[in-house]
Every structure is written in structure tokens, then in C-alpha cells.
Amino acid sequence: MAHQCRLLRTGYNNAFHNMGLDQAILEQVAAGTVLPTLRFYGWQPAAISIGYFQGMQEEVDLSACHHHGVDTVRRITGGGAVFHQSEVTYSIVLPLTHPLADQNILASYGRLCQGIVKGLANLGVTAEFAPINDIVVGAKKISGNAQTRKLGCILQHGTILLDVDVDIMFTLLKVPSEKARGKAIADVKERVTSLSRILGRTVFFDEVSTALEQGFAEALDLNLVVEQPSAAELERVEDLARSRFASETWNLKR
Amino acid sequence: MMLQGVGKPSGCKLIRFTAVLEGQVIKEIQIRGDFFAIPEEVFEALEASLCGTSLDALEERFAQLARELDLALQGISGSGLAELVQTAYREGQTNNDTM
């Protein structure tokens, strides 16, 4: 029997709201007040998120971000810095007791990422999971994913690139030296791809998120129930966005 | 002395650290980078518990604490961190010797 799963299509929001809502969903799934949840979202304005353990000021050029109107936020998950500009972002939250929740973290990435692999197949793109937590087309990365476990739940979120502007990205991210900037840009251009590049056309958020919804449903045998965030989540997200994700205390803690 | 380092030791993601040493004993250390450690908040307890550890015991102490605290680690290890810190220490000594 298919697994009941709430589907949230929350559209574009700023970085602080986006990270706050992922945490609010985690808390509500943990409390048992909502179903396990799959969410699709975008970032407006563009943003850089850094991993939980990264140093904001050593990874990100904050004045360049300010100049370009790019938000900066620390995630509750580990991993590296991500430039969120032209992409579909998803999150999935499951109790650790859920049949789809592997206790082993690597196995868990492998299982949940099949939703993305299948979603990309629905767009005519052959992709594969690349351990630990990437999805590649050919040898090039198209999706990065990060997972945490809190309150008896798994939260995995990640991005699927619609397009990528590496030159802008490296005006916002710090590199070890100016001398290394050109090489860093060339390396990322060599290692990373996007749906627009693969399909040779402009790719839109809605068509990709729809393909991914179907991909997750098929790969994980989900019965998706479209809902809106609950009143409790909306109340909590305001608090988390203000008191945590937009705060210097949180964002500059490392 | 203050010690800083950055690198990608074998089997690890990018790791940065800032430490305060007294002799070869860690008085304070912060470890940063694009690694994963779950639960994240517990890793901060590991960092605090590394205080008082000598550099030659760092690899084993890190691994022991990770086991005791039941941390799931990806992209960081005791051997990788110890390699980075010990290398930075040796280079610091060499630089001091030549100044």
C-alpha cells in the first residue's frame, strides 16, 4: 500500500523563511500533527546557504552578497555552500520509524534520492545517484543533497539545478586567493551541469517540480496529498525566520 | 599559541580549524568545513571535550568521543583532523625556527 505523504508547494520565499519552514515541518512531523511531508520551493531573492559547520565569513563574501541583494543563511544540515538562484529545491521529512526511513544514513540518501533520479527521468534525463549525497548526469553533478536527523525524524533537502551562473556564484563565494579564482570557476564549470544545459532549452520551475513530484511518488510509492502549511507551521516559521535564520547569532556562529 | 589550518585530508571533505595550544596541548579548538556530523549540536560537545588533548593523542581522542557521543560522521575523521593539526603545528614550528 502506498505511503500517505503531504505535498507542499510553497513557491518562492526568502532564505530565512525557507530554512524556517523546513525546520517547522520537521517539528510538526515529529509531533505527529502532520503527515510525512514532501515540499518543493524556490528562493527569492537569490541566496547562499552554508552548511551547519562552515564559517560564514570565510566562505562567503558578505559585502558582495549585500551589493547583489543575495541573502545568506546557515542551514541546519551539514555540507557545503550552495548558491540558490535558478533551481528547484525540495525537502522531505519522515519519522525515523517510517518504512522509508533507513537507519543507515548512506542508505537513506540512496533511497530518497531515487525520487530525484526518477523525476529527472520523467524529463528525459538519465541521472544516477553518486554516493555520498549527489546526483550526476554523466559525470557532472546536477543535484546536491543534505540530511539531518532530529526529534526522531529525517530531514533531507537538496537542489536540482535549472541553470547555473558560475561566474556570478564566484563573485559571492570566497576562494583561497584571487589567483585561484579562475581555476575554481573552470573546475565548477567542468564538474557541474544543469537541466537547461542538458536539454538545450529554458527549463521552468513548474515543469521540473511537477516531474519531481511524480518521480518521488513513483520511486518511493507515495500517495501525495496536496496541502498548505498548517497554522502551527506558519506561526513557527515566522518565529524561526526572525529569531534564528535571519540572526547574526546563528549565521555568524562559526 | 594560536594555530590555524585548512585542507582536505585523505577521505575527508574540506576541514578548517582554529586552535589555541599550550605547548602541544589543545586548550580550545573550533572545527569548520563542509563535512557532516549528526546530531550537529553534539559535535559542539565533541569540540569542547577535545580541550586538554595533546596533539599526539588527537586522532584517538576524536574517534573515542565520536563513538561515545554516537556521532554519525561523513567527511571528517580523527585521523584526518589530527593530520591537519599536526601538519600545521610542525609548519608553525618550522616557521618560528626560521624567523
XYZ file of C-alpha atoms in Angstrom:
353
model
C 0.000 0.000 0.000
C 1.262 3.459 -0.910
C 2.614 5.661 1.851
C 0.496 8.706 2.682
C 2.594 11.840 2.288
C 1.715 15.510 2.457
C 2.803 17.598 -0.549
C 3.571 21.287 -0.023
C 4.117 23.576 -2.990
C 5.290 26.670 -1.187
C 6.682 28.631 -4.150
C 9.354 31.315 -3.796
C 10.334 32.776 -0.441
C 13.397 34.320 1.107
C 16.165 32.241 2.650
C 15.092 32.786 6.253
C 11.513 31.704 5.584
C 12.687 28.728 3.535
C 15.005 27.378 6.218
C 12.497 28.215 8.944
C 9.747 26.289 7.186
C 11.904 23.194 6.735
C 12.572 23.222 10.484
C 8.914 23.938 11.324
C 7.831 20.992 9.175
C 10.368 18.777 10.940
C 8.959 19.791 14.312
C 5.352 19.170 13.275
C 6.092 15.792 11.685
C 7.935 14.885 14.883
C 4.917 15.953 16.944
C 2.675 13.776 14.781
C 0.385 16.666 13.890
C 1.053 16.393 10.140
C 1.856 13.608 7.692
C 5.380 12.899 6.485
C 5.982 15.764 4.098
C 7.485 16.445 0.696
C 7.957 20.117 -0.117
C 9.075 21.976 -3.261
C 10.252 25.573 -3.139
C 12.377 28.308 -4.667
C 14.400 31.261 -3.413
C 13.508 34.919 -3.911
C 15.797 36.776 -3.629
C 18.669 34.514 -4.618
C 20.622 33.254 -1.623
C 23.698 31.450 -0.451
C 23.178 28.810 2.196
C 26.149 27.412 4.045
C 26.481 24.109 5.845
C 25.998 23.957 9.601
C 29.728 23.675 10.276
C 31.022 26.243 7.827
C 32.385 29.641 8.743
C 30.170 32.252 7.096
C 32.808 34.907 6.735
C 35.474 32.583 5.396
C 33.165 31.017 2.794
C 31.011 33.951 1.691
C 31.810 37.498 0.546
C 29.110 39.180 2.607
C 29.600 42.621 1.120
C 29.291 41.229 -2.434
C 26.098 39.406 -1.403
C 24.735 42.622 0.068
C 25.663 44.512 -3.101
C 23.869 41.956 -5.292
C 20.857 41.614 -2.975
C 21.665 37.989 -2.184
C 20.543 36.590 1.181
C 22.899 34.485 3.290
C 21.815 31.813 5.729
C 23.236 28.912 7.744
C 21.418 25.600 7.264
C 20.608 23.095 9.997
C 22.263 20.467 7.787
C 25.948 19.986 7.098
C 27.632 20.124 3.712
C 28.955 22.967 1.633
C 27.895 26.404 0.466
C 25.143 26.487 -2.165
C 24.158 29.361 -4.440
C 20.368 29.208 -4.761
C 19.372 31.089 -7.874
C 17.856 29.018 -10.649
C 16.848 25.710 -9.176
C 14.088 23.632 -7.673
C 14.679 22.911 -4.002
C 12.923 20.105 -2.176
C 12.718 18.855 1.353
C 11.376 15.574 2.654
C 10.671 14.821 6.296
C 9.943 11.334 7.618
C 9.811 9.878 11.120
C 12.727 7.517 11.734
C 10.135 4.785 12.315
C 8.741 5.201 8.776
C 9.257 2.223 6.422
C 11.143 4.518 4.000
C 13.491 5.768 6.706
C 16.728 3.781 6.566
C 18.647 3.932 9.825
C 21.885 3.940 7.859
C 22.469 7.482 6.595
C 24.194 6.493 3.357
C 21.446 4.016 2.509
C 18.913 6.683 3.334
C 20.448 9.154 0.883
C 20.436 6.434 -1.744
C 16.773 5.641 -1.250
C 15.400 9.169 -1.017
C 17.483 10.407 -3.944
C 15.732 7.868 -6.161
C 12.808 10.304 -6.188
C 15.031 12.828 -7.948
C 16.549 10.269 -10.303
C 13.047 9.172 -11.319
C 11.861 12.780 -11.589
C 14.724 13.618 -13.921
C 13.907 10.511 -15.969
C 10.405 11.936 -16.357
C 12.079 14.923 -18.047
C 14.042 12.628 -20.346
C 17.285 12.974 -18.371
C 19.201 9.870 -17.340
C 20.737 10.541 -13.939
C 22.205 8.408 -11.210
C 22.850 8.629 -7.502
C 26.524 9.282 -6.724
C 27.344 8.489 -3.087
C 27.545 10.104 -0.642
C 24.868 12.611 -1.490
C 24.991 13.785 -5.103
C 23.100 13.049 -8.282
C 25.007 13.174 -11.540
C 24.250 13.188 -15.237
C 27.203 11.639 -16.994
C 29.978 12.611 -14.632
C 28.541 16.031 -13.847
C 26.663 16.990 -10.703
C 23.125 18.257 -11.124
C 21.818 17.821 -7.595
C 23.328 18.100 -4.129
C 21.553 16.855 -1.020
C 21.984 17.175 2.729
C 20.421 15.284 5.594
C 19.988 15.693 9.303
C 18.192 13.721 11.966
C 16.439 15.485 14.803
C 13.448 14.888 17.074
C 13.156 11.322 15.809
C 12.841 12.413 12.163
C 14.919 12.558 8.997
C 15.043 15.851 7.137
C 16.665 15.716 3.724
C 16.763 18.737 1.495
C 18.502 19.384 -1.784
C 18.602 21.232 -5.048
C 18.091 20.390 -8.696
C 19.804 22.935 -10.939
C 17.709 24.520 -13.674
C 20.578 26.750 -14.744
C 23.856 27.832 -13.214
C 25.836 31.044 -13.451
C 29.225 30.063 -12.124
C 30.769 33.479 -12.748
C 28.230 35.227 -10.512
C 28.489 32.430 -7.957
C 32.204 33.085 -7.584
C 31.700 36.789 -7.059
C 29.727 35.768 -3.950
C 31.800 32.866 -2.636
C 35.308 33.322 -1.331
C 38.191 31.435 -2.888
C 41.584 30.819 -1.261
C 43.211 33.518 -3.401
C 42.443 35.698 -6.399
C 44.954 33.603 -8.292
C 42.808 30.523 -7.595
C 39.535 32.132 -8.702
C 39.914 31.293 -12.402
C 40.752 27.668 -11.664
C 37.846 27.353 -9.201
C 35.429 28.687 -11.831
C 36.818 26.366 -14.503
C 36.615 23.375 -12.126
C 32.963 24.002 -11.260
C 32.052 24.568 -14.920
C 33.677 21.224 -15.657
C 32.041 19.332 -12.769
C 28.523 20.824 -12.638
C 25.676 20.825 -15.131
C 22.057 21.976 -15.253
C 18.802 20.940 -16.850
C 18.922 23.895 -19.258
C 22.341 22.837 -20.470
C 21.358 19.172 -20.839
C 18.026 19.811 -22.552
C 19.291 22.735 -24.619
C 16.368 24.985 -23.748
C 14.981 27.146 -20.994
C 13.602 24.966 -18.224
C 10.922 26.214 -15.868
C 10.412 25.683 -12.148
C 6.859 24.334 -12.529
C 7.635 21.674 -15.122
C 10.563 20.389 -13.082
C 8.778 20.402 -9.744
C 5.842 18.553 -11.337
C 8.211 15.932 -12.787
C 9.887 15.598 -9.396
C 6.564 15.213 -7.570
C 5.760 12.318 -9.886
C 9.282 10.968 -9.502
C 9.087 10.863 -5.716
C 5.598 9.344 -5.841
C 6.769 6.591 -8.191
C 10.174 5.863 -6.683
C 9.020 5.876 -3.050
C 5.466 4.649 -3.601
C 3.920 7.794 -2.128
C 0.287 8.815 -2.200
C 0.763 12.597 -2.270
C -1.877 14.723 -0.580
C -1.632 18.388 -1.593
C -1.965 20.657 1.429
C -0.900 24.067 2.693
C 1.441 24.533 5.654
C -0.514 24.236 8.896
C -1.323 27.258 11.068
C 1.188 25.990 13.631
C 3.901 25.754 10.976
C 3.175 29.247 9.666
C 3.306 30.672 13.171
C 6.527 28.823 13.929
C 8.207 29.788 10.657
C 7.806 33.467 11.437
C 9.481 32.954 14.782
C 12.291 30.780 13.384
C 12.950 33.104 10.449
C 13.294 36.104 12.750
C 14.940 34.642 15.817
C 17.230 32.104 14.187
C 17.747 32.132 10.436
C 17.935 35.913 9.952
C 20.009 36.433 13.092
C 23.734 37.129 13.203
C 23.960 34.923 16.281
C 23.016 31.935 14.143
C 24.523 32.887 10.809
C 27.881 34.017 12.164
C 28.184 31.379 14.894
C 31.157 29.869 13.021
C 49.901 29.782 20.579
C 47.164 30.189 18.036
C 47.105 27.631 15.251
C 45.006 27.586 12.104
C 44.823 25.178 9.220
C 42.801 24.147 6.222
C 42.924 21.140 3.970
C 41.306 18.050 2.576
C 42.956 15.115 4.329
C 42.522 11.721 2.693
C 38.894 10.555 2.870
C 37.706 13.905 4.225
C 35.914 16.918 2.879
C 37.365 20.400 3.372
C 38.243 20.926 7.032
C 39.336 24.184 8.650
C 40.322 24.599 12.261
C 41.379 27.292 14.674
C 43.015 26.142 17.901
C 44.700 27.593 20.924
C 47.570 25.422 22.152
C 49.601 25.418 25.319
C 52.712 23.523 24.401
C 51.311 20.587 22.454
C 48.015 20.513 24.353
C 44.778 21.842 22.886
C 43.192 24.477 25.107
C 40.461 25.403 22.626
C 39.501 24.261 19.137
C 36.839 25.093 16.584
C 36.473 22.788 13.577
C 34.735 24.078 10.469
C 34.093 22.795 6.985
C 31.665 21.104 4.637
C 31.559 17.806 6.492
C 28.515 16.215 8.119
C 28.138 15.289 11.783
C 24.777 14.152 13.099
C 23.477 15.274 15.575
C 25.083 18.609 14.682
C 24.777 20.160 18.155
C 26.533 17.178 19.706
C 29.597 17.861 17.569
C 29.996 21.074 19.551
C 30.273 18.932 22.707
C 32.996 16.936 20.970
C 34.920 20.118 20.186
C 34.668 21.211 23.818
C 35.812 17.775 25.001
C 38.959 17.958 22.887
C 40.289 20.592 25.273
C 43.164 19.103 27.237
C 44.064 16.655 24.475
C 47.675 16.511 23.366
C 48.363 16.611 19.649
C 49.723 13.083 19.549
C 46.517 11.757 21.162
C 44.147 13.787 18.976
C 43.280 11.073 16.465
C 42.317 8.512 19.095
C 40.548 11.032 21.374
C 38.431 12.363 18.475
C 37.441 8.840 17.440
C 36.679 7.859 21.053
C 34.480 10.928 21.591
C 32.654 10.356 18.303
C 31.877 6.802 19.457
C 30.837 7.860 22.959
C 28.645 10.684 21.670
C 27.174 8.413 18.979
C 28.002 10.887 16.214
C 27.478 9.872 12.598
C 30.339 11.464 10.668
C 30.843 11.935 6.957
C 33.791 13.797 5.513
C 35.735 14.100 8.759
C 37.726 11.649 10.856
C 40.104 11.657 13.774
C 42.988 10.720 11.520
C 42.161 13.475 9.023
C 41.824 16.146 11.695
C 44.967 15.012 13.506
C 46.936 15.044 10.255
C 45.803 18.608 9.559
C 46.500 19.918 13.055
C 49.855 18.170 13.397
C 50.970 19.421 9.987
C 50.000 22.991 10.887
C 51.864 22.639 14.190
C 55.031 21.356 12.509
C 54.884 24.107 9.903
C 54.368 26.675 12.676
C 57.430 25.326 14.498
C 59.474 25.421 11.296
C 58.403 28.978 10.563
C 59.263 30.023 14.116
C 62.675 28.346 13.803
C 63.474 30.251 10.649
C 62.314 33.644 11.854
